[in-house]
mmCIF file of C-alpha atoms in Angstrom:
data_model
loop_
_atom_site.group_PDB
_atom_site.id
_atom_site.type_symbol
_atom_site.label_atom_id
_atom_site.label_comp_id
_atom_site.label_asym_id
_atom_site.label_seq_id
_atom_site.Cartn_x
_atom_site.Cartn_y
_atom_site.Cartn_z
ATOM 1 C CA MET A 1 0.000 0.000 0.000
ATOM 2 C CA SER A 2 1.308 3.419 -0.836
ATOM 3 C CA ILE A 3 0.059 6.951 -0.342
ATOM 4 C CA GLU A 4 1.409 9.935 -2.293
ATOM 5 C CA VAL A 5 0.166 13.427 -1.392
ATOM 6 C CA SER A 6 1.218 16.698 -2.985
ATOM 7 C CA VAL A 7 -0.033 20.201 -2.224
ATOM 8 C CA GLN A 8 1.383 22.432 -4.927
ATOM 9 C CA VAL A 9 1.023 25.601 -6.986
ATOM 10 C CA GLU A 10 1.922 23.891 -10.272
ATOM 11 C CA ASP A 11 -0.622 22.205 -12.513
ATOM 12 C CA PHE A 12 -0.578 18.405 -12.746
ATOM 13 C CA SER A 13 -0.990 15.809 -15.478
ATOM 14 C CA VAL A 14 -3.955 13.469 -15.007
ATOM 15 C CA SER A 15 -2.264 11.052 -17.422
ATOM 16 C CA TYR A 16 0.933 11.009 -15.334
ATOM 17 C CA GLU A 17 -0.996 10.522 -12.086
ATOM 18 C CA HIS A 18 -2.983 7.654 -13.632
ATOM 19 C CA GLN A 19 0.221 6.043 -14.913
ATOM 20 C CA CYS A 20 1.748 6.206 -11.414
ATOM 21 C CA LEU A 21 -1.290 4.356 -10.065
ATOM 22 C CA SER A 22 -0.914 1.694 -12.796
ATOM 23 C CA ASP A 23 2.856 1.124 -12.629
ATOM 24 C CA GLY A 24 3.918 -2.022 -10.814
ATOM 25 C CA SER A 25 0.385 -2.771 -9.763
ATOM 26 C CA ASN A 26 -1.859 -5.778 -10.128
ATOM 27 C CA SER A 27 -4.899 -3.616 -9.496
ATOM 28 C CA GLY A 28 -8.087 -4.583 -11.246
ATOM 29 C CA ALA A 29 -9.502 -1.097 -10.786
ATOM 30 C CA ILE A 30 -8.199 2.445 -10.917
ATOM 31 C CA VAL A 31 -10.683 5.181 -10.065
ATOM 32 C CA THR A 32 -9.826 8.853 -10.421
ATOM 33 C CA PHE A 33 -11.494 12.174 -9.771
ATOM 34 C CA CYS A 34 -10.324 15.534 -11.112
ATOM 35 C CA GLY A 35 -11.943 18.775 -9.951
ATOM 36 C CA ASN A 36 -11.766 22.037 -11.923
ATOM 37 C CA VAL A 37 -12.529 25.698 -11.193
ATOM 38 C CA ARG A 38 -16.189 26.354 -12.082
ATOM 39 C CA ASP A 39 -17.352 29.490 -13.862
ATOM 40 C CA MET A 40 -20.452 29.971 -11.660
ATOM 41 C CA ASN A 41 -21.139 29.844 -7.920
ATOM 42 C CA LEU A 42 -23.912 31.221 -5.748
ATOM 43 C CA GLY A 43 -25.532 32.690 -8.857
ATOM 44 C CA ASP A 44 -22.484 34.759 -9.839
ATOM 45 C CA SER A 45 -19.980 34.469 -12.671
ATOM 46 C CA ILE A 46 -16.578 33.442 -11.365
ATOM 47 C CA GLU A 47 -13.330 34.575 -12.955
ATOM 48 C CA GLY A 48 -11.072 32.525 -10.707
ATOM 49 C CA LEU A 49 -10.131 31.805 -7.136
ATOM 50 C CA THR A 50 -7.337 31.804 -4.625
ATOM 51 C CA LEU A 51 -6.748 28.712 -2.521
ATOM 52 C CA GLU A 52 -4.776 29.078 0.700
ATOM 53 C CA HIS A 53 -3.785 26.334 3.117
ATOM 54 C CA TYR A 54 -1.962 25.537 6.338
ATOM 55 C CA PRO A 55 1.407 24.148 5.098
ATOM 56 C CA GLY A 56 2.507 20.976 6.844
ATOM 57 C CA MET A 57 -0.843 20.485 8.541
ATOM 58 C CA THR A 58 -2.676 20.155 5.207
ATOM 59 C CA GLU A 59 -0.467 17.296 4.035
ATOM 60 C CA LYS A 60 -0.690 15.598 7.427
ATOM 61 C CA ILE A 61 -4.489 15.656 7.395
ATOM 62 C CA ILE A 62 -4.712 14.441 3.784
ATOM 63 C CA ASN A 63 -2.348 11.568 4.590
ATOM 64 C CA HIS A 64 -4.527 10.708 7.595
ATOM 65 C CA ILE A 65 -7.672 10.701 5.424
ATOM 66 C CA CYS A 66 -5.932 8.368 2.953
ATOM 67 C CA SER A 67 -4.829 6.067 5.797
ATOM 68 C CA GLU A 68 -8.437 5.911 6.972
ATOM 69 C CA ALA A 69 -9.484 4.838 3.460
ATOM 70 C CA ILE A 70 -6.855 2.082 3.494
ATOM 71 C CA SER A 71 -8.158 0.856 6.857
ATOM 72 C CA ARG A 72 -11.716 0.620 5.427
ATOM 73 C CA TRP A 73 -11.041 -0.899 2.004
ATOM 74 C CA SER A 74 -8.434 -3.089 0.340
ATOM 75 C CA ILE A 75 -6.442 -0.399 -1.462
ATOM 76 C CA GLU A 76 -3.075 -0.735 -3.176
ATOM 77 C CA LYS A 77 -2.235 2.888 -4.027
ATOM 78 C CA ILE A 78 -3.614 6.364 -3.413
ATOM 79 C CA ARG A 79 -2.463 9.584 -5.048
ATOM 80 C CA VAL A 80 -3.806 13.006 -4.091
ATOM 81 C CA VAL A 81 -2.718 16.283 -5.689
ATOM 82 C CA HIS A 82 -4.285 19.534 -4.477
ATOM 83 C CA ARG A 83 -3.346 22.868 -5.946
ATOM 84 C CA VAL A 84 -3.106 26.155 -4.059
ATOM 85 C CA GLY A 85 -2.546 29.738 -5.147
ATOM 86 C CA GLU A 86 -4.225 31.696 -7.937
ATOM 87 C CA LEU A 87 -6.386 29.597 -10.266
ATOM 88 C CA ASN A 88 -8.535 30.583 -13.233
ATOM 89 C CA VAL A 89 -11.808 29.142 -14.514
ATOM 90 C CA GLY A 90 -11.291 25.724 -16.073
ATOM 91 C CA GLU A 91 -7.992 25.008 -14.328
ATOM 92 C CA GLN A 92 -7.534 21.793 -12.376
ATOM 93 C CA ILE A 93 -7.739 22.043 -8.587
ATOM 94 C CA VAL A 94 -7.637 18.507 -7.234
ATOM 95 C CA PHE A 95 -6.844 14.954 -8.287
ATOM 96 C CA VAL A 96 -7.722 11.885 -6.245
ATOM 97 C CA GLY A 97 -6.752 8.473 -7.594
ATOM 98 C CA VAL A 98 -7.181 5.037 -6.023
ATOM 99 C CA ALA A 99 -5.918 1.648 -7.207
ATOM 100 C CA SER A 100 -7.530 -1.487 -5.825
ATOM 101 C CA GLY A 101 -8.205 -5.078 -6.733
ATOM 102 C CA HIS A 102 -11.891 -4.384 -7.194
ATOM 103 C CA ARG A 103 -13.907 -1.455 -8.567
ATOM 104 C CA ARG A 104 -16.361 -1.061 -5.678
ATOM 105 C CA GLU A 105 -13.553 -0.583 -3.150
ATOM 106 C CA ALA A 106 -11.758 1.862 -5.444
ATOM 107 C CA PHE A 107 -14.953 3.882 -6.041
ATOM 108 C CA ASN A 108 -15.792 3.983 -2.323
ATOM 109 C CA ALA A 109 -12.279 4.965 -1.281
ATOM 110 C CA CYS A 110 -12.031 7.709 -3.923
ATOM 111 C CA GLU A 111 -15.375 9.187 -2.904
ATOM 112 C CA PHE A 112 -14.527 8.904 0.815
ATOM 113 C CA ILE A 113 -11.235 10.751 0.292
ATOM 114 C CA MET A 114 -12.839 13.523 -1.761
ATOM 115 C CA ASP A 115 -15.730 13.995 0.699
ATOM 116 C CA ASN A 116 -13.281 14.251 3.588
ATOM 117 C CA LEU A 117 -10.932 16.604 1.716
ATOM 118 C CA LYS A 118 -13.842 19.030 1.298
ATOM 119 C CA THR A 119 -14.618 19.065 5.027
ATOM 120 C CA ARG A 120 -11.432 18.278 6.963
ATOM 121 C CA ALA A 121 -8.416 19.561 5.052
ATOM 122 C CA PRO A 122 -7.414 23.139 5.996
ATOM 123 C CA PHE A 123 -8.004 24.934 2.701
ATOM 124 C CA TRP A 124 -9.539 28.401 2.354
ATOM 125 C CA LYS A 125 -11.098 29.557 -0.896
ATOM 126 C CA LYS A 126 -11.551 33.146 -2.054
ATOM 127 C CA GLU A 127 -13.499 33.577 -5.291
ATOM 128 C CA ARG A 128 -12.993 36.369 -7.788
ATOM 129 C CA THR A 129 -16.308 37.382 -9.313
ATOM 130 C CA THR A 130 -16.748 39.980 -12.024
ATOM 131 C CA ASP A 131 -17.521 42.566 -9.299
ATOM 132 C CA SER A 132 -15.562 41.595 -6.173
ATOM 133 C CA THR A 133 -13.806 38.901 -4.156
ATOM 134 C CA ARG A 134 -15.343 36.819 -1.377
ATOM 135 C CA TRP A 135 -14.301 34.054 0.995
ATOM 136 C CA ILE A 136 -16.374 30.910 0.556
ATOM 137 C CA ASP A 137 -17.804 29.112 3.585
ATOM 138 C CA ALA A 138 -18.111 25.349 3.808
ATOM 139 C CA ARG A 139 -21.264 23.976 2.216
ATOM 140 C CA SER A 140 -23.771 22.048 4.288
ATOM 141 C CA SER A 141 -24.042 19.560 1.408
ATOM 142 C CA ASP A 142 -20.329 18.728 1.859
ATOM 143 C CA SER A 143 -20.848 18.170 5.588
ATOM 144 C CA ASP A 144 -23.889 15.992 4.857
ATOM 145 C CA ALA A 145 -21.905 13.942 2.329
ATOM 146 C CA VAL A 146 -19.172 13.087 4.823
ATOM 147 C CA LEU A 147 -21.690 11.984 7.471
ATOM 148 C CA ARG A 148 -22.683 8.955 5.435
ATOM 149 C CA TRP A 149 -19.235 7.449 6.000
ATOM 150 C CA ASP A 150 -19.865 7.331 9.760
ATOM 151 C CA ARG A 151 -22.504 4.632 9.322
#
């Protein structure tokens, strides 16, 4: 089992991340998620956003989330890349990839990691609209999504 976490300013290659999950693996399933900057939020046009984080603590929490996924499901590899800094509409923000022997475990682990990233990792998002900037609060739908994993 291996966990690779990177919090970075630079963009990432989904193809490269997928290849890293495939290399040297006998996994029957590789599930990935890639999130991008949306052009709309809260009824406003978005031009971009700034993502800030708590260096050191962010990586520690993401690694802990990934370890929790490994304790729940039979997982061979996990890769998480989360960008910070100034991002424009359409740019990639986050990649979560999971390799496992079976698809159901890979799907569950990938979704578990993403749900927990949204609620537990110390990221702060400031959106740039056409008129102003604003800090974005956590969504209740994200908190609701993570509760299902407590069952």
